[in-house]
Short mmCIF file of C-alpha atoms in Angstrom, two decimals:
data_model
loop_
_atom_site.label_atom_id
_atom_site.label_comp_id
_atom_site.label_asym_id
_atom_site.label_seq_id
_atom_site.Cartn_x
_atom_site.Cartn_y
_atom_site.Cartn_z
CA MET A 18 241.79 164.92 252.06
CA THR A 19 238.93 165.97 254.09
CA SER A 20 235.69 164.74 254.97
CA ILE A 21 232.47 167.95 255.03
CA ILE A 22 229.53 168.46 257.02
CA ALA A 23 226.76 170.43 256.73
CA ILE A 24 224.23 170.96 259.23
CA GLU A 25 221.01 172.95 258.76
CA GLY A 26 220.26 174.99 262.36
CA GLY A 27 218.02 176.93 264.94
CA HIS A 28 215.32 173.63 265.57
CA ASP A 29 215.31 171.95 268.47
CA VAL A 30 216.32 168.62 269.35
CA VAL A 31 214.19 165.81 270.18
CA GLY A 32 213.85 162.07 270.47
CA ASP A 33 216.67 159.47 272.23
CA ILE A 34 220.19 159.35 271.80
CA HIS A 35 222.24 155.90 272.45
CA VAL A 36 225.66 156.31 273.73
CA SER A 37 228.33 154.40 272.35
CA GLY A 38 231.31 152.06 274.33
CA SER A 39 234.14 154.12 275.41
CA LYS A 40 236.31 155.31 272.98
CA ASN A 41 239.53 156.35 275.27
CA ALA A 42 239.02 153.17 277.26
CA GLY A 43 239.35 151.09 274.25
CA LEU A 44 242.36 152.18 273.17
CA ALA A 45 243.84 151.10 276.92
CA LEU A 46 242.07 148.25 276.49
CA MET A 47 243.63 146.97 273.17
CA ALA A 48 247.19 147.24 274.79
CA ALA A 49 246.39 145.90 277.56
CA SER A 50 245.77 142.63 275.21
CA LEU A 51 249.58 142.57 274.55
CA LEU A 52 250.10 141.15 277.40
CA ALA A 53 248.79 137.83 276.63
CA SER A 54 249.07 135.11 274.19
CA GLY A 55 245.94 133.75 273.40
CA GLN A 56 242.27 135.40 271.66
CA SER A 57 240.86 138.78 274.03
CA THR A 58 236.86 139.68 272.71
CA LEU A 59 236.54 143.23 273.45
CA LYS A 60 232.65 144.48 273.68
CA GLY A 61 231.14 147.36 272.83
CA ILE A 62 233.76 149.19 270.95
CA PRO A 63 232.20 150.65 267.83
CA PRO A 64 235.07 150.64 264.30
CA MET A 65 235.65 154.84 265.02
CA ALA A 66 238.66 156.17 263.14
CA ASP A 67 240.51 155.51 266.68
CA ILE A 68 240.47 152.27 267.03
CA ASP A 69 240.72 151.12 263.44
CA SER A 70 244.14 152.66 264.04
CA MET A 71 244.57 150.99 267.29
CA GLY A 72 243.92 147.34 265.60
CA ARG A 73 245.96 148.27 262.40
CA ILE A 74 248.83 148.78 264.89
CA CYS A 75 248.23 145.53 267.05
CA GLN A 76 247.75 144.19 263.12
CA TYR A 77 251.69 144.72 262.61
CA LEU A 78 253.21 143.43 265.41
CA GLY A 79 251.23 139.92 264.95
CA ALA A 80 248.26 139.99 266.04
CA ASN A 81 245.18 138.62 264.35
CA ILE A 82 241.75 141.30 264.21
CA ILE A 83 238.27 140.75 263.35
CA HIS A 84 235.98 143.75 264.21
CA THR A 85 232.32 143.64 264.78
CA ALA A 86 230.23 146.29 264.90
CA ASP A 87 229.94 145.96 268.39
CA SER A 88 232.73 143.61 269.46
CA LEU A 89 236.41 143.56 268.50
CA GLN A 90 238.40 140.30 268.99
CA ILE A 91 242.35 140.32 269.14
CA ASN A 92 244.47 137.42 268.94
CA THR A 93 247.72 137.68 270.31
CA MET A 94 249.30 134.62 269.64
CA ASN A 95 252.00 135.17 266.74
CA LEU A 96 252.99 138.71 267.57
CA GLY A 97 256.39 139.11 265.98
CA SER A 98 257.86 142.64 265.18
CA LEU A 99 258.02 145.13 268.17
CA ASP A 100 258.41 148.48 266.62
CA VAL A 101 255.49 150.71 265.63
CA PRO A 102 256.16 152.60 262.44
CA ASP A 103 255.93 156.26 262.14
CA ARG A 104 252.84 156.01 259.28
CA LEU A 105 250.67 154.27 261.55
CA THR A 106 251.16 156.55 265.10
CA ARG A 107 251.10 159.54 262.51
CA SER A 108 247.40 159.48 263.30
CA SER A 109 246.88 158.55 266.90
CA ARG A 110 248.62 159.48 270.19
CA ALA A 111 246.92 156.29 271.92
CA SER A 112 249.78 154.29 270.21
CA ILE A 113 252.03 155.06 273.48
CA LEU A 114 249.58 152.68 274.86
CA THR A 115 251.62 149.78 273.38
CA LEU A 116 255.05 150.78 275.16
CA GLY A 117 254.44 149.40 278.19
CA PRO A 118 253.29 146.40 277.56
CA LEU A 119 255.74 145.75 274.61
CA ILE A 120 258.93 146.16 277.50
CA ALA A 121 256.61 143.88 279.64
CA ARG A 122 256.05 141.10 277.65
CA PHE A 123 259.25 141.03 275.18
CA GLY A 124 261.47 142.93 276.84
CA PHE A 125 261.53 145.86 274.12
CA ALA A 126 259.71 148.15 271.73
CA ASN A 127 260.63 150.99 269.60
CA ILE A 128 257.34 153.82 268.98
CA CYS A 129 257.49 156.40 266.44
CA LEU A 130 256.09 159.41 268.22
CA PRO A 131 252.89 159.69 268.47
CA GLY A 132 250.45 161.77 267.11
CA GLY A 133 246.86 163.11 266.79
CA CYS A 134 244.82 166.05 268.02
CA SER A 135 247.05 169.40 267.72
CA ILE A 136 246.38 170.15 271.24
CA GLY A 137 249.47 171.64 272.93
CA THR A 138 252.52 169.28 273.30
CA ARG A 139 250.44 166.89 275.56
CA PRO A 140 254.80 165.14 276.58
CA ILE A 141 255.01 161.47 277.44
CA GLU A 142 257.70 161.87 280.47
CA GLU A 143 255.65 160.08 282.44
CA HIS A 144 255.38 156.94 280.53
CA LEU A 145 259.65 157.24 280.77
CA LYS A 146 260.50 158.31 283.86
CA GLY A 147 258.22 155.65 285.11
CA LEU A 148 259.19 153.72 283.59
CA GLU A 149 262.50 153.57 284.33
CA LYS A 150 262.05 153.39 287.37
CA MET A 151 260.53 150.07 286.41
CA GLY A 152 264.01 148.97 285.55
CA ALA A 153 264.35 149.57 281.68
CA CYS A 154 265.87 151.30 279.27
CA VAL A 155 264.58 154.17 277.70
CA LYS A 156 266.05 156.19 275.11
CA VAL A 157 264.24 158.73 272.30
CA THR A 158 265.87 159.43 269.28
CA GLU A 159 264.31 162.04 266.70
CA GLY A 160 260.88 160.82 266.29
CA SER A 161 261.11 157.91 268.18
CA VAL A 162 261.57 156.07 271.39
CA GLU A 163 262.87 152.83 272.22
CA GLY A 164 262.36 150.97 276.15
CA TYR A 165 265.34 147.85 276.69
CA ALA A 166 264.44 145.29 279.49
CA PRO A 167 266.05 142.45 278.82
CA SER A 168 265.97 141.18 282.27
CA GLY A 169 262.29 142.67 282.58
CA LEU A 170 261.29 144.95 285.20
CA HIS A 171 260.83 145.32 288.73
CA GLY A 172 258.06 146.75 291.38
CA ALA A 173 258.77 150.21 291.53
CA THR A 174 257.21 153.12 294.01
CA ILE A 175 256.63 156.09 291.46
CA HIS A 176 255.37 159.31 292.12
CA MET A 177 253.74 160.70 288.85
CA GLN A 178 254.33 165.12 288.69
CA THR A 179 251.28 165.22 286.61
CA PRO A 180 248.48 162.74 286.71
CA SER A 181 248.45 162.34 283.45
CA VAL A 182 245.73 159.52 282.74
CA THR A 183 247.85 157.27 279.20
CA GLY A 184 250.76 157.98 281.29
CA THR A 185 249.19 155.71 284.73
CA MET A 186 247.57 152.78 282.42
CA ASN A 187 250.79 152.17 280.13
CA LEU A 188 252.52 152.24 284.28
CA MET A 189 250.02 150.04 285.46
CA MET A 190 249.90 147.23 282.14
CA ALA A 191 253.51 147.62 282.23
CA ALA A 192 253.88 146.84 286.81
CA CYS A 193 251.04 143.55 285.77
CA LEU A 194 254.44 141.83 284.58
CA ALA A 195 256.91 142.88 286.18
CA SER A 196 258.52 141.61 289.57
CA GLY A 197 257.60 142.16 292.66
CA VAL A 198 255.21 145.63 293.85
CA THR A 199 254.83 148.96 291.79
CA TYR A 200 253.40 152.06 293.51
CA ILE A 201 251.73 154.48 291.98
CA TYR A 202 250.88 157.99 293.90
CA ASN A 203 249.27 161.20 292.03
CA SER A 204 247.74 158.91 289.67
CA ALA A 205 245.39 159.77 287.46
CA ARG A 206 241.43 157.99 288.69
CA GLU A 207 239.78 158.95 285.33
CA PRO A 208 236.86 155.96 285.01
CA GLU A 209 239.00 154.94 281.48
CA VAL A 210 242.26 154.16 284.22
CA THR A 211 239.49 151.91 286.57
CA ASP A 212 238.36 150.41 283.86
CA LEU A 213 241.12 149.36 282.53
CA ALA A 214 242.16 148.07 286.00
CA HIS A 215 239.20 146.03 285.97
CA CYS A 216 239.82 144.37 283.08
CA LEU A 217 243.62 143.94 284.24
CA ILE A 218 241.89 142.06 287.48
CA SER A 219 240.39 139.63 285.03
CA MET A 220 243.21 138.84 283.18
CA GLY A 221 245.43 137.59 286.28
CA ALA A 222 246.53 141.00 287.73
CA MET A 223 246.31 142.14 290.92
CA ILE A 224 245.83 145.76 291.68
CA GLN A 225 244.56 148.07 294.25
CA GLU A 226 242.55 151.20 293.51
CA GLY A 227 244.43 153.76 295.57
CA VAL A 228 241.96 156.03 297.49
CA GLY A 229 242.57 159.73 297.88
CA PRO A 230 246.27 160.51 298.74
CA ASP A 231 247.15 156.96 298.83
CA PRO A 232 248.87 155.37 295.16
CA ILE A 233 247.25 152.41 292.81
CA THR A 234 248.93 149.51 294.19
CA ILE A 235 249.94 146.67 291.47
CA PHE A 236 251.44 143.10 292.59
CA GLY A 237 253.38 141.62 289.68
CA CYS A 238 253.37 137.97 288.83
CA ASN A 239 256.46 138.03 286.21
CA LYS A 240 254.58 136.33 284.12
CA PRO A 241 252.32 136.98 281.03
CA LEU A 242 248.25 137.79 281.62
CA LEU A 243 245.65 135.43 280.61
CA PRO A 244 243.15 136.55 277.38
CA TYR A 245 240.01 138.59 278.87
CA GLN A 246 236.50 138.82 277.89
CA TYR A 247 235.40 142.08 278.58
CA LYS A 248 232.97 144.91 277.90
CA VAL A 249 234.21 148.39 277.59
CA MET A 250 232.21 151.30 279.71
CA GLU A 251 230.30 154.08 277.90
CA ASP A 252 232.59 156.99 276.38
CA ARG A 253 231.58 159.57 279.25
CA ILE A 254 232.70 162.10 276.76
CA GLU A 255 230.36 161.54 273.94
CA ALA A 256 227.97 161.56 276.84
CA GLY A 257 228.42 165.05 277.99
CA THR A 258 228.54 166.05 274.62
CA PHE A 259 224.98 164.74 273.67
CA LEU A 260 223.83 166.97 277.32
CA ILE A 261 225.12 169.56 276.42
CA LEU A 262 223.41 169.55 272.97
CA GLY A 263 219.96 168.85 275.59
CA ALA A 264 220.76 172.06 277.39
CA MET A 265 221.16 174.03 274.26
CA ALA A 266 217.87 172.32 272.63
CA GLY A 267 216.61 169.85 274.30
CA ASN A 268 212.61 169.92 273.63
CA PRO A 269 213.72 167.30 275.51
CA LEU A 270 216.88 165.18 274.66
CA ALA A 271 216.84 161.49 276.31
CA VAL A 272 220.40 160.07 276.47
CA HIS A 273 220.93 156.17 277.03
CA GLY A 274 223.35 154.30 278.50
CA CYS A 275 224.94 157.46 280.31
CA THR A 276 226.24 156.87 284.23
CA SER A 277 224.87 160.22 285.82
CA LYS A 278 228.24 159.43 288.48
CA TYR A 279 230.59 160.06 285.62
CA GLN A 280 228.87 163.30 284.91
CA THR A 281 228.53 165.21 287.84
CA ALA A 282 230.65 167.49 287.30
CA LEU A 283 228.93 168.81 284.13
CA ILE A 284 225.85 168.24 285.40
CA GLU A 285 226.17 170.40 288.49
CA LYS A 286 227.29 173.12 285.61
CA LEU A 287 223.91 172.56 282.86
CA ARG A 288 221.97 172.99 286.12
CA ALA A 289 223.47 175.77 287.10
CA ILE A 290 222.93 177.28 283.48
CA GLY A 291 219.44 176.43 283.22
CA ALA A 292 218.86 173.69 281.88
CA GLN A 293 216.43 170.55 283.28
CA ILE A 294 217.76 167.25 284.12
CA ASP A 295 216.05 164.12 285.25
CA ILE A 296 218.04 161.25 285.99
CA LYS A 297 217.13 158.26 285.62
CA LYS A 298 219.10 154.18 286.49
CA ASN A 299 221.22 154.17 282.84
CA SER A 300 220.11 157.33 281.36
CA ILE A 301 219.35 161.07 281.18
CA ILE A 302 216.88 163.59 280.46
CA VAL A 303 217.91 166.88 279.63
CA ARG A 304 215.59 170.12 278.67
CA LYS A 305 217.18 173.50 277.34
CA ALA A 306 217.88 176.11 278.97
CA ILE A 307 214.92 178.96 278.25
CA TYR A 308 217.42 181.35 279.39
CA PRO A 309 221.02 179.94 279.99
CA VAL A 310 222.84 182.13 282.03
CA ALA A 311 227.15 182.37 282.22
CA VAL A 312 228.70 180.36 284.56
CA ASP A 313 232.87 180.35 284.85
CA ILE A 314 234.58 177.18 284.98
CA GLN A 315 237.66 175.33 285.50
CA THR A 316 239.14 172.10 283.90
CA GLY A 317 241.57 169.53 285.79
CA PRO A 318 241.52 165.39 286.38
CA TYR A 319 238.72 163.54 287.14
CA PRO A 320 236.38 164.56 289.01
CA ALA A 321 237.33 168.23 288.07
CA TYR A 322 235.55 169.44 284.77
CA PRO A 323 236.84 167.34 282.25
CA THR A 324 238.91 169.60 279.46
CA ASP A 325 237.23 167.00 276.44
CA LEU A 326 234.41 168.54 276.87
CA GLN A 327 235.34 172.45 277.67
CA PRO A 328 234.73 173.26 274.12
CA GLN A 329 231.93 172.18 273.58
CA LEU A 330 230.46 174.23 276.84
CA MET A 331 231.79 177.09 274.98
CA ALA A 332 229.35 176.51 272.50
CA LEU A 333 226.53 177.07 275.10
CA LEU A 334 227.93 179.73 277.16
CA SER A 335 228.22 181.11 273.82
CA MET A 336 224.42 181.74 273.99
CA ALA A 337 224.00 182.19 277.47
CA TRP A 338 223.14 185.76 279.41
CA GLY A 339 226.05 187.58 280.83
CA THR A 340 230.02 186.54 281.25
CA SER A 341 231.75 183.40 280.98
CA ARG A 342 234.86 182.22 282.59
CA ILE A 343 237.17 178.92 280.84
CA THR A 344 240.07 178.60 282.07
CA GLU A 345 242.20 175.95 280.46
CA THR A 346 244.90 173.36 283.13
CA VAL A 347 245.29 170.02 281.68
CA PHE A 348 246.38 171.04 278.12
CA GLU A 349 247.69 174.14 276.12
CA HIS A 350 246.15 175.95 273.18
CA ARG A 351 243.10 174.02 273.93
CA PHE A 352 240.73 176.66 272.63
CA ASN A 353 240.59 176.29 268.70
CA GLN A 354 237.73 175.51 268.22
CA SER A 355 236.72 179.59 269.41
CA ALA A 356 237.79 180.53 265.76
CA GLY A 357 235.14 179.03 264.29
CA LEU A 358 232.57 179.69 267.10
CA ILE A 359 234.05 183.37 266.74
CA ALA A 360 232.78 183.59 262.56
CA MET A 361 229.16 182.05 264.11
CA GLY A 362 229.23 185.20 266.20
CA ALA A 363 229.96 184.40 269.12
CA ASP A 364 232.06 186.65 271.12
CA ILE A 365 235.63 185.10 272.63
CA CYS A 366 237.99 186.78 273.52
CA VAL A 367 241.02 184.39 274.55
CA ASP A 368 244.09 185.10 276.57
CA GLY A 369 246.58 182.30 276.79
CA GLU A 370 244.85 179.29 278.62
CA GLU A 371 241.48 181.26 279.59
CA ALA A 372 238.83 182.31 277.52
CA VAL A 373 236.44 184.89 278.24
CA ILE A 374 232.73 184.34 275.96
CA SER A 375 230.38 186.82 276.70
CA GLY A 376 227.01 185.76 275.88
CA VAL A 377 225.21 186.59 272.37
CA ARG A 378 221.46 186.33 271.21
CA GLU A 379 221.90 183.63 268.54
CA LEU A 380 224.85 182.10 266.25
CA SER A 381 224.76 181.91 262.21
CA GLY A 382 225.04 179.02 259.64
CA SER A 383 229.08 179.80 258.24
CA MET A 384 231.34 178.22 256.76
CA VAL A 385 234.18 176.69 259.55
CA ALA A 386 236.92 174.39 260.14
CA ALA A 387 237.07 171.69 263.03
CA THR A 388 241.24 171.55 263.65
CA ASP A 389 240.76 169.08 266.11
CA LEU A 390 238.42 165.92 267.67
CA ARG A 391 236.50 168.05 270.94
CA ALA A 392 237.16 170.74 268.49
CA GLY A 393 234.83 169.85 265.60
CA ALA A 394 232.11 168.25 268.23
CA SER A 395 232.02 171.88 269.52
CA LEU A 396 230.99 173.65 266.28
CA VAL A 397 228.79 170.69 265.85
CA ILE A 398 226.57 171.33 267.91
CA ALA A 399 226.78 175.01 267.07
CA ALA A 400 225.87 175.02 264.37
CA ILE A 401 223.06 172.17 265.34
CA VAL A 402 221.49 176.00 267.07
CA ALA A 403 222.97 178.47 264.77
CA LYS A 404 220.03 180.33 262.36
CA GLY A 405 221.10 178.94 258.86
CA ILE A 406 223.46 175.99 257.30
CA THR A 407 226.51 175.34 258.33
CA VAL A 408 229.17 173.48 256.49
CA ILE A 409 232.18 171.79 258.84
CA SER A 410 235.15 170.84 256.80
CA GLY A 411 237.93 168.69 258.64
CA ALA A 412 234.83 166.09 259.52
CA GLN A 413 237.31 163.81 259.31
CA HIS A 414 238.65 164.53 263.19
CA ILE A 415 235.23 164.21 264.40
CA ASP A 416 235.43 160.65 263.44
CA ARG A 417 238.19 159.75 265.99
CA GLY A 418 235.61 160.05 268.89
CA TYR A 419 231.90 159.69 267.92
CA TYR A 420 230.82 156.76 266.37
CA GLY A 421 227.98 157.06 263.83
CA LEU A 422 227.43 160.53 264.42
CA GLN A 423 225.30 161.18 260.97
CA LYS A 424 222.65 158.91 261.54
CA LYS A 425 222.35 159.65 265.83
CA LEU A 426 221.97 163.43 264.35
CA GLU A 427 219.10 163.00 262.20
CA LYS A 428 217.55 160.44 264.89
CA ILE A 429 216.80 163.45 266.66
CA GLY A 430 215.63 165.67 264.05
CA VAL A 431 218.92 166.98 262.61
CA THR A 432 219.62 168.19 259.54
CA VAL A 433 222.51 166.52 257.70
CA THR A 434 224.44 165.82 255.23
CA ARG A 435 228.11 165.07 254.54
CA SER A 436 230.50 164.77 251.67
CA HIS A 437 234.00 162.75 251.63
CA GLY A 438 237.16 162.45 250.20
CA PHE A 439 238.13 166.05 249.09
CA ASP A 440 241.40 167.62 248.86
CA GLU A 441 241.80 170.46 251.32
CA GLY A 442 242.93 172.93 248.89
CA ALA A 443 239.49 172.84 247.17
CA GLY A 444 237.73 173.96 250.54
CA LYS A 445 234.97 175.75 248.43
CA VAL A 446 233.84 173.30 246.16
CA ASP A 447 233.17 171.12 248.50
CA SER A 448 231.34 173.08 251.10
CA ARG A 449 228.93 174.01 247.78
CA ILE A 450 228.65 170.65 247.32
CA ALA A 451 227.59 169.69 251.18
CA VAL A 452 224.87 172.24 251.09
CA ALA A 453 223.44 170.69 247.28
CA ALA A 454 223.62 168.09 249.22
CA LEU A 455 221.50 169.62 252.07
CA TYR A 456 218.46 170.87 250.05
CA SER A 457 218.12 168.54 247.93
CA ARG A 458 217.31 166.27 250.73
CA ALA A 459 215.19 168.70 252.08
#
């Protein structure tokens, strides 16, 4: 089943938009609750699709879940199952984050290999090699990974070949319950990793965050941690998406709940493109670039430009004067949004992990498809500035990372409607329904 979004574009966005709690940090914090026995409370996390998927995984393991509009209670007192079946992992790659906590606390886990966005291979070797260093026996079979540590985990020195975010999170959580000290070199330094570390420390873990080449150091306690009461950090990717929208159509757009230190690489590029940016204590005000100019970007681990904001910036660069070049170094095949942008009139040439964008004067409404979360976000912000109506199928992918997006966009002046629950093969009929609904609201 698919979902359709129809947007009437060609207008500025004006007003205030608020950023939700971080999906990526929230998923790791939910997995961290498995390290404790009792009720943990995670504040500030909205009930978006990926969070719901992780909640179902925790429930399958035996946790009791209560999710309100802005908080999540997870009671792990009576965990029973230590395996996660395919039907629960196929929609979210974050399911792999349960592997480390389950092995560390119970000595066993069987996780079906995760699904989620169709972006390259996203291997989990860093997770598995690190757990083996800590004494786990890990076996990958067709479609699943099993881990055993009947005598518990022990401290280790781990050198990650690539600074995997979820790999760092998994190993850091597992090391909290190990005996001895674990050092993780070349770890990811994303703010979501830091947020997880702060939560683990609040649960009783002893963690020293490395600076520069120094490792993350975890002093294992060889026993379960305490439940937490913790407020998740802001979703910096949602915030960045709104900042890019502001640079395209803000007149002005005020993004609230947005910390500028997490957006340094993006703000630098937006200013170079020509956007006016005014940084406040807990918000950023953006005015659109009147004559946007081309820039080059290369994605990389934090604090470099984030791969999760690459598709959205491509939408902006498609209307920038001159030729821009995007080099993607984090994920393979992460230019899925280019097909939709080209259908809207963009001039984009993709060659492997590099895209060359020749700016055009304007985009036009079209029928396009969202193939993954961030590609979908790219098409949404492109549709807002495009002339005419754009119909985006596959909008359910966007729900995985953006909570209440339709209402947020409507508050800043976007005319948008949505249709749910249609068969993929009935795309033309679905689109007509969505467009008719859009006109009926005009």
